[in-house]
Tab-separated table of C-alpha atoms in Angstrom:
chain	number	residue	atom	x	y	z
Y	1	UNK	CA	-10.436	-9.511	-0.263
Y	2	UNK	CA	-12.541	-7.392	-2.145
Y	3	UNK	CA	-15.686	-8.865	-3.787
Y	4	UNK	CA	-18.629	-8.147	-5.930
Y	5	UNK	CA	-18.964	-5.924	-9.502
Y	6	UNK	CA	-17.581	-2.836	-8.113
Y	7	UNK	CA	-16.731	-1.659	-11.551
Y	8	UNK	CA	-21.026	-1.177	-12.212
Y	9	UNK	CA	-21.427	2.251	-10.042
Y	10	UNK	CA	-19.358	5.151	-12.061
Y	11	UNK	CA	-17.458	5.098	-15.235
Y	12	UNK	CA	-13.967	4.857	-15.469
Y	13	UNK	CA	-11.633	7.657	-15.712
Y	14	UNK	CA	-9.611	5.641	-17.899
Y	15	UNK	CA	-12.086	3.331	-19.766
Y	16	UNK	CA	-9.815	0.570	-21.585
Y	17	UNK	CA	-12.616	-2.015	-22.033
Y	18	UNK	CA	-11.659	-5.742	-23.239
Y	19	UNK	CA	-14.160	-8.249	-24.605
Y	20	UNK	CA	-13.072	-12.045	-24.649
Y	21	UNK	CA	-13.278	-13.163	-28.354
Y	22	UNK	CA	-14.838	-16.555	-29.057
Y	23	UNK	CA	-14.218	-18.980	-25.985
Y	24	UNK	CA	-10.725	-20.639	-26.310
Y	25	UNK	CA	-9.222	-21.999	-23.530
Y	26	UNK	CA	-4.944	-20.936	-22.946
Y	27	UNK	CA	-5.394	-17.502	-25.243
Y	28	UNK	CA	-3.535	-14.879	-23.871
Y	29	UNK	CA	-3.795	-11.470	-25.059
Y	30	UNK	CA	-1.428	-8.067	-23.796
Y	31	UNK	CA	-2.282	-4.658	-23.510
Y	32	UNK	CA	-0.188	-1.296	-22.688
Y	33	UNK	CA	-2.078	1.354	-21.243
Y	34	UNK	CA	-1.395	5.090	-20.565
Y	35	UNK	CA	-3.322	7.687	-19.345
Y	36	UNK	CA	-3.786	10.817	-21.319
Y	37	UNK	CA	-3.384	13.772	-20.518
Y	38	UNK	CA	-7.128	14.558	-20.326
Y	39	UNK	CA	-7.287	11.421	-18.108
Y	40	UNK	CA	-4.367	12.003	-15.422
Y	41	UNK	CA	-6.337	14.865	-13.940
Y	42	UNK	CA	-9.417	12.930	-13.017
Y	43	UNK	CA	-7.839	9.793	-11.945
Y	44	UNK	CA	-5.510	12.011	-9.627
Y	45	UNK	CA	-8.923	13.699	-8.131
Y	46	UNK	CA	-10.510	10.209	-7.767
Y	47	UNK	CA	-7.072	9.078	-5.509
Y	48	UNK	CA	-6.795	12.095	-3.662
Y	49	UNK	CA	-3.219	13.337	-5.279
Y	50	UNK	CA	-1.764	16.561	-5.811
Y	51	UNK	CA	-1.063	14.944	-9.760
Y	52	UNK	CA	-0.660	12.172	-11.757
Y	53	UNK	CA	1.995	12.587	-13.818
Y	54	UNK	CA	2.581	9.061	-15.773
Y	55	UNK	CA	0.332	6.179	-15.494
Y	56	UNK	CA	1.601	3.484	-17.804
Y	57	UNK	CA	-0.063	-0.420	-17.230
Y	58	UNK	CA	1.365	-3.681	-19.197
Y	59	UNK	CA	-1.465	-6.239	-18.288
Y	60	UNK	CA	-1.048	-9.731	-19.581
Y	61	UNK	CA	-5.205	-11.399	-19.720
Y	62	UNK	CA	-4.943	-15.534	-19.739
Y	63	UNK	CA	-7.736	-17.491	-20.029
Y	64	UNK	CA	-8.154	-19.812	-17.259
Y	65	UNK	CA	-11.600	-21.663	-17.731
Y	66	UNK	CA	-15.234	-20.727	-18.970
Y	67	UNK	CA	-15.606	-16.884	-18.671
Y	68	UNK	CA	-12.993	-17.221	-15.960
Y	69	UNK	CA	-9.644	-14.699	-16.832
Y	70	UNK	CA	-6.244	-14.302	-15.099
Y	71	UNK	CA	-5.054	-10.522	-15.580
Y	72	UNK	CA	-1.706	-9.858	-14.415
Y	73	UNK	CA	-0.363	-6.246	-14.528
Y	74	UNK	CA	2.575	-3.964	-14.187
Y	75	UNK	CA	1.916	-0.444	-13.266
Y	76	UNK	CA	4.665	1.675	-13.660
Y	77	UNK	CA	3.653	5.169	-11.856
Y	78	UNK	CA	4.905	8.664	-11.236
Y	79	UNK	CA	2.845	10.574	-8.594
Y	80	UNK	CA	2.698	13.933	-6.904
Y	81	UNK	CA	1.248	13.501	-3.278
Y	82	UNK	CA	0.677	16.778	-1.296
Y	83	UNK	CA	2.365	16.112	2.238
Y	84	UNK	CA	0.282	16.251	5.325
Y	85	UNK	CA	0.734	18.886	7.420
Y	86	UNK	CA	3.410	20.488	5.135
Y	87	UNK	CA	2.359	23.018	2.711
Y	88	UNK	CA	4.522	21.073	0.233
Y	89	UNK	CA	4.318	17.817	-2.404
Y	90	UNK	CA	6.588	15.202	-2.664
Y	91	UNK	CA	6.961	12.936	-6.151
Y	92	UNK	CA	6.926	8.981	-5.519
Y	93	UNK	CA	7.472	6.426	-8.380
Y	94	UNK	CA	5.318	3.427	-8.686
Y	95	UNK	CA	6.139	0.234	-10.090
Y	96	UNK	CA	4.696	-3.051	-8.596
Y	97	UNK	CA	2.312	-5.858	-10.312
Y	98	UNK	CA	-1.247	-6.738	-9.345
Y	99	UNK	CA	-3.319	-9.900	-10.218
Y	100	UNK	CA	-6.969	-10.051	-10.374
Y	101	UNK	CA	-9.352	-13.244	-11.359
Y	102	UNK	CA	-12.249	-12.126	-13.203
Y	103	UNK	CA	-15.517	-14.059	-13.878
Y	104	UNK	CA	-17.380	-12.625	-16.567
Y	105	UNK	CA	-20.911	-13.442	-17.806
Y	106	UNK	CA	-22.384	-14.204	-14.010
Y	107	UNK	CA	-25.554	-14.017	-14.010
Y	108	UNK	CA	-26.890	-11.556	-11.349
Y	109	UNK	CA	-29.233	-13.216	-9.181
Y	110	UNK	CA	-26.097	-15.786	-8.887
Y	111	UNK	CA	-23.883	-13.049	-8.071
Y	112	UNK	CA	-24.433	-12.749	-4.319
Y	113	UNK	CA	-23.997	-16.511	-3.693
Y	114	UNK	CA	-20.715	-16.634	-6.007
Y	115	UNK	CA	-19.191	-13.473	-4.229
Y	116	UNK	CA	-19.647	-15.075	-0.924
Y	117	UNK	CA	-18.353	-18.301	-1.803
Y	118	UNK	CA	-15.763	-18.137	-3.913
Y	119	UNK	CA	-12.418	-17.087	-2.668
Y	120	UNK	CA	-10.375	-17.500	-5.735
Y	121	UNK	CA	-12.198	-14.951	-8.158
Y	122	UNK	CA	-11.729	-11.165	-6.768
Y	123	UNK	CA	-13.989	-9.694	-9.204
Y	124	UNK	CA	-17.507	-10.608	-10.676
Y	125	UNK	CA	-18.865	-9.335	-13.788
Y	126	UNK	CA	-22.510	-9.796	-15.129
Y	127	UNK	CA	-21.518	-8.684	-18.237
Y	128	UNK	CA	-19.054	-9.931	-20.662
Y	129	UNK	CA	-16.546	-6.964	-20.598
Y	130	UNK	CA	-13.330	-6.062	-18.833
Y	131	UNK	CA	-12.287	-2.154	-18.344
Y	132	UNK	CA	-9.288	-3.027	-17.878
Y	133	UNK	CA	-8.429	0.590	-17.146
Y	134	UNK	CA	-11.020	0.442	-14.149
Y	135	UNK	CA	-8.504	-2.129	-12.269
Y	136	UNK	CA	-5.595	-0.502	-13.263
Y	137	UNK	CA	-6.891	2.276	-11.285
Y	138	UNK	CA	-8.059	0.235	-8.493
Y	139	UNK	CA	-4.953	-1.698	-8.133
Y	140	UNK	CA	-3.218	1.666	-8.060
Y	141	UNK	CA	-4.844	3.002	-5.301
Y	142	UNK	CA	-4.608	-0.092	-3.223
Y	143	UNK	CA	-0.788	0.052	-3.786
Y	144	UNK	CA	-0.995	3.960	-3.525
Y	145	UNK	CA	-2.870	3.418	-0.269
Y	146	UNK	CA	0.986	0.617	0.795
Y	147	UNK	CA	3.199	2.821	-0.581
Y	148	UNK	CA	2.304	6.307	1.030
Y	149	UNK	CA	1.642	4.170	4.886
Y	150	UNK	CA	5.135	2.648	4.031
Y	151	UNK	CA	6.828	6.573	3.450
Y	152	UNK	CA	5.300	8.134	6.069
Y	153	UNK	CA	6.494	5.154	8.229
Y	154	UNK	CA	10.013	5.447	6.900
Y	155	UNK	CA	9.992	9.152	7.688
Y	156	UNK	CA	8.620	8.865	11.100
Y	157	UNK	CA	11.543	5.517	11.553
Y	158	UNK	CA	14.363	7.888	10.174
Y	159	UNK	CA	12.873	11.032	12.912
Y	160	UNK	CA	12.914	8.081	14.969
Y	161	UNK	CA	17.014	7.659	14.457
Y	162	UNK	CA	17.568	10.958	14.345
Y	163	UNK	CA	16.179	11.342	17.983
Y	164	UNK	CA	18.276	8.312	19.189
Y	165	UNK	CA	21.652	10.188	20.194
Y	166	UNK	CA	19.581	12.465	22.612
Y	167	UNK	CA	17.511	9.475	23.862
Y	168	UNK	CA	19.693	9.023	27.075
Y	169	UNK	CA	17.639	11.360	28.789
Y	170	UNK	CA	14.189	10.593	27.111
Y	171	UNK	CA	11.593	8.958	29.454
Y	172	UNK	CA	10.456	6.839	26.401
Y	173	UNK	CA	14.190	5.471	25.428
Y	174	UNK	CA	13.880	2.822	27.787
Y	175	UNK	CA	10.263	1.378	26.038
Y	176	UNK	CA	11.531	1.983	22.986
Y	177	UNK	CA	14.472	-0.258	23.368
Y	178	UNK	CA	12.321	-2.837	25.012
Y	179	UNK	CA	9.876	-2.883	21.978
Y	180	UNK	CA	13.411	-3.339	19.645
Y	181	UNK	CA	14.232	-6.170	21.663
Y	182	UNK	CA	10.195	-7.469	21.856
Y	183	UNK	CA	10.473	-6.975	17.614
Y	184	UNK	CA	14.000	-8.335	17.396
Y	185	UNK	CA	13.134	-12.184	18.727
């Protein structure tokens, strides 16, 4: 669970800041974000890719009690990720939905105490403002950081199968069909 104002240390590469209007409880408000082409550079730099060559976010903000907000998101991705070891890049599409629960206005000698004992709110804000770009980015590198474990597991599986005709004589075949069977239970 990640806790605390993060947001506070650097500016955004893709500032898209949203101020609650006047408290009223059930308002829901919906934004559609893209990244420029001035921003894609920068946000690629800050996630470690080759490129970023769409970032489009749909984020839906409810209200869900005093200075407490619901954001959920869409993110809808294209990506160029240089591969490891390979002097080459590969292109992955993203398109997956975050939630966040945001507590604005907390006042900062509070903050510490809140962080630690609330488990429902995953960010805290001292100030009264969302960048709403900020956790598009950060959502997109957590699911950047899923997606690109998931590929180069479903590369090294496929290897994996490819191997599996020659595994007669393999030391190894015999573990490896005793961890299928372990898995398979």
């Amino acid at each position: 669970m990640r806790h605390g104002s993060t947001m506070k240390q650097y500016k955004s590469e893709m500032p898209f800041l949203w101020k609650p209007k006047v408290s009223c409880q059930n308002s829901k408000e919906k934004f559609f974000l893209k990244a420029s082409k001035s921003q894609k550079k920068p946000i690629a730099a800050r996630l470690g890719l080759k490129a970023l060559n769409d970032l489009e976010v749909e984020i839906l903000i409810s209200q869900k009690g005093n200075n407490l907000f619901l954001v959920n998101g869409n993110i809808n991705a294209e990506i160029c990720k240089a591969v490891e070891n390979l002097n080459e890049s590969e292109d992955f599409f993203v398109n997956d939905g975050f939630q966040e629960i945001i507590q604005l206005n907390v006042p900062r000698d509070r903050l510490e105490v809140l962080a630690s004992e609330d488990d429902n709110v995953t960010e805290f804000y001292t100030n009264d403002t969302i960048d709403l770009g900020e956790i598009s980015i950060q959502n997109l590198s957590l699911l950047l950081d899923d997606i690109c474990y998931d590929f180069q597991d479903i590369e090294y599986r496929e290897e994996i199968s490819d191997q599996s005709t020659e595994a007669q004589d393999r030391p190894f075949s015999n573990l490896a069909s005793l961890l299928n069977k372990k898995g398979a239970r």
